[in-house]
Tab-separated table of C-alpha atoms and ligand atoms in Angstrom:
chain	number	residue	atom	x	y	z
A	1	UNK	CA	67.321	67.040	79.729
A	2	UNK	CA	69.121	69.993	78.732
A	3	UNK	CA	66.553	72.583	80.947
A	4	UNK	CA	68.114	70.047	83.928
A	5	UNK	CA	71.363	70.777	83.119
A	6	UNK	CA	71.022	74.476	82.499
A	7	UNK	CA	68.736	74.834	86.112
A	8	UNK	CA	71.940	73.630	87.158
A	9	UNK	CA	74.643	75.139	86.181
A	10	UNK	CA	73.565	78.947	85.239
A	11	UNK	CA	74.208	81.144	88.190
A	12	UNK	CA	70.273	81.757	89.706
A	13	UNK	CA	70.905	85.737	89.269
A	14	UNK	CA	71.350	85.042	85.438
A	15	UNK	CA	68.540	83.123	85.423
A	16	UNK	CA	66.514	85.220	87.351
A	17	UNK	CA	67.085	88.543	84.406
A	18	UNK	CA	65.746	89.033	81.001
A	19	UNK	CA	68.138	89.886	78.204
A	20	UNK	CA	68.380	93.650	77.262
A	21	UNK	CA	65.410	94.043	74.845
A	22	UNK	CA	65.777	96.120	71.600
A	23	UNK	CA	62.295	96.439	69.984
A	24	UNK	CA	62.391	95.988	65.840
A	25	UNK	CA	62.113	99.611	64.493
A	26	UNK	CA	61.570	98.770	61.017
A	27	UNK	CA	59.692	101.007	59.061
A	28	UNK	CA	58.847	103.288	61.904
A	29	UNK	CA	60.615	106.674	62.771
A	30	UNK	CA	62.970	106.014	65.527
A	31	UNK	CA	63.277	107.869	68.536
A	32	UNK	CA	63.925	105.456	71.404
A	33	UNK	CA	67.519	105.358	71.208
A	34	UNK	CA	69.336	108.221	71.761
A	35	UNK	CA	70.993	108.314	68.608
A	36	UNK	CA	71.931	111.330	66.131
A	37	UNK	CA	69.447	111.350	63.524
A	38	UNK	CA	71.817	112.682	61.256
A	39	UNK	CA	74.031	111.120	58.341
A	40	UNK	CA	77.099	112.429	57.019
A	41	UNK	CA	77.586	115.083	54.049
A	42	UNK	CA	78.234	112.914	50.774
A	43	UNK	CA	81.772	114.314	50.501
A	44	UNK	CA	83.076	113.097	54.007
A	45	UNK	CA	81.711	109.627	53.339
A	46	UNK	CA	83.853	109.677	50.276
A	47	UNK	CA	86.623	110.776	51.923
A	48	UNK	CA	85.893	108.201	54.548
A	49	UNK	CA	85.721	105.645	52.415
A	50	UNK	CA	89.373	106.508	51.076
A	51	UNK	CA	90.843	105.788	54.509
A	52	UNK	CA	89.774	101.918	54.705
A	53	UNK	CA	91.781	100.175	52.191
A	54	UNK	CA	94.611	101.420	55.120
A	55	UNK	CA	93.084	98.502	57.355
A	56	UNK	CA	94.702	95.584	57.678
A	57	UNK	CA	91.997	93.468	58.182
A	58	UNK	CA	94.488	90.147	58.618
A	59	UNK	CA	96.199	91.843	61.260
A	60	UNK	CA	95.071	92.425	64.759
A	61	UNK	CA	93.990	95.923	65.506
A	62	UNK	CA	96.187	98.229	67.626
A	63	UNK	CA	96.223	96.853	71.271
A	64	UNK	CA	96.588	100.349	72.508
A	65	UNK	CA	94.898	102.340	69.813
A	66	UNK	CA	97.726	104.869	70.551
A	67	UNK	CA	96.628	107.207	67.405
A	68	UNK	CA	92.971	106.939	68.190
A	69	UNK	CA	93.762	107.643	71.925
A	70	UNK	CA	95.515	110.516	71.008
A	71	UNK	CA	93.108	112.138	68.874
A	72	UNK	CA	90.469	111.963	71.928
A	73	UNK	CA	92.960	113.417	74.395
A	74	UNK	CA	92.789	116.591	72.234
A	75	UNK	CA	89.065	116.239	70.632
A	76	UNK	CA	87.878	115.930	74.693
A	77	UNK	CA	90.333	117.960	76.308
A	78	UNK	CA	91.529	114.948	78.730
A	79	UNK	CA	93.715	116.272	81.445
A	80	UNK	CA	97.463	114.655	80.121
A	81	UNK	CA	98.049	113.343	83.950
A	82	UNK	CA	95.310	111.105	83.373
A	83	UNK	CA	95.077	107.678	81.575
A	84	UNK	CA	92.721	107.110	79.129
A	85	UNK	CA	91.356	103.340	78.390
A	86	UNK	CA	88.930	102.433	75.482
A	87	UNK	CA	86.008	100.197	75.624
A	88	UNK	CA	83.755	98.235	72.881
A	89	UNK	CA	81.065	100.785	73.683
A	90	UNK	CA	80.476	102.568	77.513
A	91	UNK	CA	78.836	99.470	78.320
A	92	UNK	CA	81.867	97.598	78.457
A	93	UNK	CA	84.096	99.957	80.306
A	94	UNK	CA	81.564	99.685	82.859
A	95	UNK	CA	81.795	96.105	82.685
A	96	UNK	CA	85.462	96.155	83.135
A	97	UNK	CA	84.933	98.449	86.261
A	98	UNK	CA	82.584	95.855	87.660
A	99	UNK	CA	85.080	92.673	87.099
A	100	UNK	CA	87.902	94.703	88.556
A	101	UNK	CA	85.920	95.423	91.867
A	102	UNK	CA	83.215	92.732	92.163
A	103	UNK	CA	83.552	90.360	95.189
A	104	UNK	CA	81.382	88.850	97.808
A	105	UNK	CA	79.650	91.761	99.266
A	106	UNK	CA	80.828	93.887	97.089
A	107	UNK	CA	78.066	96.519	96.380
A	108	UNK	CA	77.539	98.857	93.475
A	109	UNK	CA	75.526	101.833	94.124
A	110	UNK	CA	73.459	104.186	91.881
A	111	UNK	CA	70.406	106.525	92.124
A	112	UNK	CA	67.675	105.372	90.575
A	113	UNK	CA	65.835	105.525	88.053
A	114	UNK	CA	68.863	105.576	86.232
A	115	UNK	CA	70.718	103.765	83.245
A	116	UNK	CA	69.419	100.116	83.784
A	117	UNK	CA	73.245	98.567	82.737
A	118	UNK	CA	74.505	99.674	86.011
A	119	UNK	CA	72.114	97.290	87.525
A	120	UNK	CA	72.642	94.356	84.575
A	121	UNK	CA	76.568	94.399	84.954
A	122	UNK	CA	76.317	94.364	89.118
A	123	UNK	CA	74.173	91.082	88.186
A	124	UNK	CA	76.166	89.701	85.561
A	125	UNK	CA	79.594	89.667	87.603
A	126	UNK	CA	78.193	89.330	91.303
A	127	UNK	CA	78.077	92.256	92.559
A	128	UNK	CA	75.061	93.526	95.067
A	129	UNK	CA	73.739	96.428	93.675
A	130	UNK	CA	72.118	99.331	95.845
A	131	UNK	CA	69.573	101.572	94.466
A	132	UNK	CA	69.035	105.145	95.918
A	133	UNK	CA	65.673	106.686	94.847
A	134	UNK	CA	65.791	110.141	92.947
A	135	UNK	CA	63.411	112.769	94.405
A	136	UNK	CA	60.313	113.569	93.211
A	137	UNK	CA	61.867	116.135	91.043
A	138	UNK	CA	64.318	113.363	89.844
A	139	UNK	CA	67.298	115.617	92.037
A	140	UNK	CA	69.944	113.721	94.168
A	141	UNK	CA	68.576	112.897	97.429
A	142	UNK	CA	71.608	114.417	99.382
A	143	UNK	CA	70.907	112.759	102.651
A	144	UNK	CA	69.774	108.972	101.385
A	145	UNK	CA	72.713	109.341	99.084
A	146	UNK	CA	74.987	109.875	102.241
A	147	UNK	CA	73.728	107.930	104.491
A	148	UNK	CA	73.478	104.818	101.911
A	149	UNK	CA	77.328	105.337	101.419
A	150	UNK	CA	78.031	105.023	105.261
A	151	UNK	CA	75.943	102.026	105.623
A	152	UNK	CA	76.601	100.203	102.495
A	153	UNK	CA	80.493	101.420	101.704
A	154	UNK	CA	80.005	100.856	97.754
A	155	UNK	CA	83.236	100.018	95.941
A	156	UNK	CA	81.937	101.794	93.412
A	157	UNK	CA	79.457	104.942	92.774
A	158	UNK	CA	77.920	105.278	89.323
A	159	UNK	CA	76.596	108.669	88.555
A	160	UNK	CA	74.857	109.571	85.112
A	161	UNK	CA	75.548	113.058	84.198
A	162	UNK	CA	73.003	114.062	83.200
A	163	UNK	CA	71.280	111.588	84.040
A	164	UNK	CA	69.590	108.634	81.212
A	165	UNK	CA	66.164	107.863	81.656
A	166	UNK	CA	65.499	111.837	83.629
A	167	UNK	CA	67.820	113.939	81.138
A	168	UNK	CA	68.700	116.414	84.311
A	169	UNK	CA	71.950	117.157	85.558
A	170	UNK	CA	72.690	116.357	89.160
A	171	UNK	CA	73.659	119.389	91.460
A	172	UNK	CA	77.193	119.876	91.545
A	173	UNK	CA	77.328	120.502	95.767
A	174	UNK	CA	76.105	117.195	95.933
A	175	UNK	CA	78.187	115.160	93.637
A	176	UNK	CA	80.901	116.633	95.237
A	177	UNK	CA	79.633	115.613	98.555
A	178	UNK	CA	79.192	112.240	97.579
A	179	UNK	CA	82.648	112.039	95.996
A	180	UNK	CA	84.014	113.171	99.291
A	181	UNK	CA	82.049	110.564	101.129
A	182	UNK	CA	82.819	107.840	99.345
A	183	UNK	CA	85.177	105.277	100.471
A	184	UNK	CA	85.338	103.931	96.769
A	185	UNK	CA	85.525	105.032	92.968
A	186	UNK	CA	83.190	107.294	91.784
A	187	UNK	CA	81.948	107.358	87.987
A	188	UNK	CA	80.712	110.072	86.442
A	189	UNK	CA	79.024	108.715	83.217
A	190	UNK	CA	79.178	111.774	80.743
A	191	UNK	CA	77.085	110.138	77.558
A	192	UNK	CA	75.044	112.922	76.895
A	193	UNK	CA	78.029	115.079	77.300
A	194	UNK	CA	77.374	116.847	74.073
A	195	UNK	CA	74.204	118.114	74.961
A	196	UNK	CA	75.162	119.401	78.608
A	197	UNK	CA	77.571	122.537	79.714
A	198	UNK	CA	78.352	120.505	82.793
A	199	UNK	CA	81.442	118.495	83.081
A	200	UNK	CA	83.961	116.553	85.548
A	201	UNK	CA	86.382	115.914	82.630
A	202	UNK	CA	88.523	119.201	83.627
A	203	UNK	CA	88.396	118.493	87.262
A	204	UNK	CA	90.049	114.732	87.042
A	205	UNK	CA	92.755	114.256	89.329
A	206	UNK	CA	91.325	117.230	92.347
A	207	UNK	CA	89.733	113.521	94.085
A	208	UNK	CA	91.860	110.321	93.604
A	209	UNK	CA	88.483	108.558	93.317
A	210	UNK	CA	86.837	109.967	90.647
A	211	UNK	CA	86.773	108.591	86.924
A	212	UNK	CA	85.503	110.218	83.755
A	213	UNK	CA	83.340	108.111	81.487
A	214	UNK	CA	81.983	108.874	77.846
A	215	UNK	CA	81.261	107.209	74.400
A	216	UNK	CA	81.034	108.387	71.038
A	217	UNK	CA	77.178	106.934	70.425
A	218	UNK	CA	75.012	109.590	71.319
A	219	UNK	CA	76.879	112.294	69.715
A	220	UNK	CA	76.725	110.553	66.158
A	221	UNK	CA	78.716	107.188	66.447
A	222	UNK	CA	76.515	104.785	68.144
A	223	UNK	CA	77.262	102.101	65.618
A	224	UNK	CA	81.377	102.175	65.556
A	225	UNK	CA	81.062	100.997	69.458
A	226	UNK	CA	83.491	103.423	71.210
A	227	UNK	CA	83.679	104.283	74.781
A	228	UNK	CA	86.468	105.803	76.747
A	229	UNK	CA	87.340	105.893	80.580
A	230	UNK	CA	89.781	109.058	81.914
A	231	UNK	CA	91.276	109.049	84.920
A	232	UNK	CA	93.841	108.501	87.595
A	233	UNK	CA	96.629	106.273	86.349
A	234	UNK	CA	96.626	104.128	89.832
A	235	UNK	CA	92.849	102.533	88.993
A	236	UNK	CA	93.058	102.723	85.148
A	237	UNK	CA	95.926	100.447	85.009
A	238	UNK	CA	94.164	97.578	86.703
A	239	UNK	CA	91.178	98.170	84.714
A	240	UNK	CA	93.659	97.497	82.096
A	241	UNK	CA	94.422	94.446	83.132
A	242	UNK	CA	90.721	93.340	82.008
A	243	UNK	CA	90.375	95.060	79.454
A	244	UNK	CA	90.537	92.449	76.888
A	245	UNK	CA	93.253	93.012	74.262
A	246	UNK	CA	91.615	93.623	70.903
A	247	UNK	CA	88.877	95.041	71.940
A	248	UNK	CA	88.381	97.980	69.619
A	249	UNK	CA	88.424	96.632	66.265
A	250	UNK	CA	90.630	97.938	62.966
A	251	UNK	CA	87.652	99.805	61.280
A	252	UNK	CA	86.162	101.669	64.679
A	253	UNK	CA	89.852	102.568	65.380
A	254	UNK	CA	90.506	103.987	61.864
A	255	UNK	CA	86.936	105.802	61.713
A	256	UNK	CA	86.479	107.236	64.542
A	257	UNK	CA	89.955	108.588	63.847
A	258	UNK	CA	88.516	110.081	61.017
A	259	UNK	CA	85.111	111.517	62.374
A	260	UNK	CA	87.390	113.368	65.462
A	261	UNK	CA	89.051	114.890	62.395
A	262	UNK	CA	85.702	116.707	61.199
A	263	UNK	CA	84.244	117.021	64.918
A	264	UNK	CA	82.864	119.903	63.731
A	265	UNK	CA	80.499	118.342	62.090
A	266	UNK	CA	79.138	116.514	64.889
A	267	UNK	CA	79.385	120.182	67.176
A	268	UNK	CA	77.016	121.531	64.253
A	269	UNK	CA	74.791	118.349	64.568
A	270	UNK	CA	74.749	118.082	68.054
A	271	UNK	CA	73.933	122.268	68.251
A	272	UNK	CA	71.164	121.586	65.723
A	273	UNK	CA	70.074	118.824	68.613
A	274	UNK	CA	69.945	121.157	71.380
A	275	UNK	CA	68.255	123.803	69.590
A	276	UNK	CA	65.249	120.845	68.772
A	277	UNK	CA	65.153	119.898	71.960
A	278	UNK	CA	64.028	123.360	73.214
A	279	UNK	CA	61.398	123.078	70.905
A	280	UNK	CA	60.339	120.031	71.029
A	281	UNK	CA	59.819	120.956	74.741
A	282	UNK	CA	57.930	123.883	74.100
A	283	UNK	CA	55.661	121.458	71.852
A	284	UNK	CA	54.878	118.745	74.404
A	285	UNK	CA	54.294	121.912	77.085
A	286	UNK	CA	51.417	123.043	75.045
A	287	UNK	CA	50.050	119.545	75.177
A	288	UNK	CA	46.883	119.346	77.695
A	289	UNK	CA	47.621	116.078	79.914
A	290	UNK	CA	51.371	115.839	79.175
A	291	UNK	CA	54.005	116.707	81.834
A	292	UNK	CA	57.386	117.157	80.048
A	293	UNK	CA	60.734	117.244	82.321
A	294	UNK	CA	63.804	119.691	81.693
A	295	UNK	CA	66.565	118.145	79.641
A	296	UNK	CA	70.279	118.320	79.171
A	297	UNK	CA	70.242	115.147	77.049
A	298	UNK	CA	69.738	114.651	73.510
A	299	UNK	CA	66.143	113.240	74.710
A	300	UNK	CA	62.710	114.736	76.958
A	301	UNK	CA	61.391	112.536	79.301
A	302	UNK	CA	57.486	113.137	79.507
A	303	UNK	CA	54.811	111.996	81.481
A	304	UNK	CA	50.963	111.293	80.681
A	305	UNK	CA	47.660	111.086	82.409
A	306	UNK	CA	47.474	108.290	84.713
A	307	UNK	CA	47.132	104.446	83.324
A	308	UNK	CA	47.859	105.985	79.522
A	309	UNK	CA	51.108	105.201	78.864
A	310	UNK	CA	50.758	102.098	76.895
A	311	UNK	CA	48.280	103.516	74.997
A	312	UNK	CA	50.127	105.999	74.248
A	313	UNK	CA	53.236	104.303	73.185
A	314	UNK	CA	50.936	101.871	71.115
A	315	UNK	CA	49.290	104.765	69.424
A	316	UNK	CA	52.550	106.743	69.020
A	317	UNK	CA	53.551	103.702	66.652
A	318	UNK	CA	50.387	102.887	65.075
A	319	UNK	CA	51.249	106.316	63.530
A	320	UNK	CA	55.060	105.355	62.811
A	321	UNK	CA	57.045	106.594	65.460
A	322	UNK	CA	58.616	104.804	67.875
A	323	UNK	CA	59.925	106.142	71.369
A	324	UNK	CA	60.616	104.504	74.480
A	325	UNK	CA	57.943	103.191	76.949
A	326	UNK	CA	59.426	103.759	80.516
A	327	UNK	CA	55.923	102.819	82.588
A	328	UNK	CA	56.299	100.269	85.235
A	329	UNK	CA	52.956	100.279	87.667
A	330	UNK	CA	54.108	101.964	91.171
A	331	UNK	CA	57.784	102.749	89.788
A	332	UNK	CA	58.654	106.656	89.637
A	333	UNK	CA	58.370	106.427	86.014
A	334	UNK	CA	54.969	105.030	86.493
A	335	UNK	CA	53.336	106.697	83.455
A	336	UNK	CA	56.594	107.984	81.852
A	337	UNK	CA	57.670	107.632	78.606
A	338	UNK	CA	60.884	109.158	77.067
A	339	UNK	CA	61.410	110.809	73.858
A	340	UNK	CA	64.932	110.688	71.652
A	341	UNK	CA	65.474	113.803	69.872
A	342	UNK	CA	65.357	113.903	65.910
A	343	UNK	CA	65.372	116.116	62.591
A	344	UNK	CA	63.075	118.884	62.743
A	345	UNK	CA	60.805	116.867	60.666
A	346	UNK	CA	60.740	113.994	62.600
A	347	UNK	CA	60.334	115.704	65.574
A	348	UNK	CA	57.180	117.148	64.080
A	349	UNK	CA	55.364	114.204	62.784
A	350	UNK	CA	56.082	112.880	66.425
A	351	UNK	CA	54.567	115.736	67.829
A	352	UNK	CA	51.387	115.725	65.430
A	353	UNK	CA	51.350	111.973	66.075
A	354	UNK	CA	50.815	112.415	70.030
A	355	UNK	CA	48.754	114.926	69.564
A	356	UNK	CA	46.369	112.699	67.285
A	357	UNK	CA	46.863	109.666	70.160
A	358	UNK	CA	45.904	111.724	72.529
A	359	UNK	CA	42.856	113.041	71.362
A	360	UNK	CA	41.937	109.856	69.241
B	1	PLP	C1	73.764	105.074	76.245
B	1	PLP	C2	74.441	105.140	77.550
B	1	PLP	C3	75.642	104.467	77.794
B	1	PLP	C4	76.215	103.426	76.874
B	1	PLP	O1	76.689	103.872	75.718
B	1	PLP	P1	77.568	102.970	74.741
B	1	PLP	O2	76.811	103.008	73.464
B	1	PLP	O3	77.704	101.583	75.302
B	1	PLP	O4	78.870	103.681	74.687
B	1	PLP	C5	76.275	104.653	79.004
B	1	PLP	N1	75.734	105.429	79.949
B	1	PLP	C6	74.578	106.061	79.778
B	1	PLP	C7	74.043	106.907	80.868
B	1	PLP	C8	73.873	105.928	78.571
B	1	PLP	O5	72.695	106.535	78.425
């Protein structure tokens, strides 16, 4: 019986998760991702378009993506002491971190509630991961943070910043205490950089355990698949021994070439992004019942009366919108849900949507 044979041989921690779950969005307006709701001026997409018949498609890509590499150096402003390695999306880099450092008894710690692939990937390669509750207020418990480094000596730290599902940004005292505590790496995950005035990207290289993560999705390129790693040259080069060769593809490497070309654009769209989101907050705070959280993402985490947030979420897309339900019973995102900014317009039929759930 095959069910025999796979009892048997899958790892029980494999067994024991459920695969990432992306919800179908068609037809509905959607906000539960995090992306840029934006599309690109009809002119650039012509002049995009001009670039491909450049790819060799019958040859492998770049192994090093030097060009593309080199365009992010300057685009991001990464320190030129540092290395720089590329993943198929974030997601992967932080893969490659886990297979460089997993081992038995190896642990990988993060605050929590945080970005849930932290926890995936520490399954996935065998790694024991150690959550730290948030406060109430969703800040960085200094002390638990500290003392769950001396008991637990984590090979490796991962720190959303801001933070993904809570959209704040972690006091700077006590990263930097944690960074000085910790007898591993330390990640800073910048995804939502764009949306944030808070960054470790200049300050690579003042600790020799501290690595700069951030990916191209969430500022308007979720579907090229581009993440990038900055750091010391002493871990990136072992990470690079992972890193599988061809990883970023011919058509990512010559677009997102491109796009860094016109980042303007995406500083316009990402401005335009940041000015919703203040009002999008505003909106939700003149909602009776709804508690909305300060952001520095590209998203607004919210909460709703007690026991309503599936009812919520189901009447949210009843009316076409779909968002993110984050509501676990007795988890600090018990009655939670989580909001991706969009265009003005969609942000307002999301807003006149809630407000029709919640008073249907
Ligand atoms: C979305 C996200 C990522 C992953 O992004 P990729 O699309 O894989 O580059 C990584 N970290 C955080 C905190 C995120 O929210």
């Amino acid at each position: 019986m095959v069910d025999n044979r796979v009892q048997r041989w899958i790892r029980p921690e494999i067994r024991a998760l459920s695969a990432y779950h992306v919800p179908p969005a068609h037809g509905l307006i959607k906000l539960d991702a995090m992306e840029n709701p934006y599309s690109w001026p009809e002119t650039l997409q012509r002049d995009w378009l001009k670039t491909l018949p450049a790819a060799a498609l019958n040859r492998y890509p770049d192994p090093q993506a030097s060009a593309l590499k080199e365009r992010l150096r300057s685009v991001m402003a990464i320190p030129p002491a540092m290395d720089v390695i590329l993943g198929n999306g974030s997601d992967e880099l932080i893969q490659i971190i886990a297979m460089a450092l997993a081992g038995p008894e190896r642990v990988m710690l993060a605050p929590e509630p945080t970005f849930v692939m932290y926890r995936m990937i520490a399954a996935f390669t065998g790694m024991r991961f150690v959550g730290v509750p948030l406060r109430e207020d969703f800040a960085l418990d200094q002390a638990a943070m500290l003392d769950a480094i001396d008991r637990h000596q984590p090979a490796v730290i991962f720190l959303a910043y801001p933070n993904n599902p809570t959209g704040n940004v972690f006091d700077r005292a006590h990263v930097d205490a944690i960074i000085a505590r910790s007898p591993g790496l330390v990640v800073i995950d910048e995804a939502y950089h764009a949306f944030a005035d808070a960054s470790y990207m200049h300050e690579l290289g003042r600790a020799d355990n501290v690595v700069v993560m951030r990916t191209l999705s969430k500022m308007g390129l979720a579907g090229l698949r581009l993440g990038l790693l900055a750091g010391p040259p002493a871990w990136l080069s072992e990470f690079e021994k992972i890193r599988l060769p061809y990883n970023i593809n011919v058509l990512t490497q010559l677009s997102a070439d491109f796009a860094l070309q016109h980042h303007a654009l995406f500083d316009a769209q990402t401005a335009e992004i940041r000015a919703e989101r203040a009002s999008v907050l505003g909106a939700l705070r003149g909602i009776p019942g709804v508690r909305a959280y300060p952001s520095h993402a590209n998203f607004i985490l919210f909460r709703v009366r007690a026991g309503h947030a599936n009812a919520v979420f189901e009447g949210l897309k009843q009316r076409g919108v779909l968002i993110k339900n984050l509501h676990r019973d007795n988890s600090p995102l018990a009655d939670c849900l989580r909001v991706t900014i969009g265009t003005p317009a969609e942000n307002r039929q999301f807003i006149t949507a809630l407000d029709a759930t919640l008073t249907a």
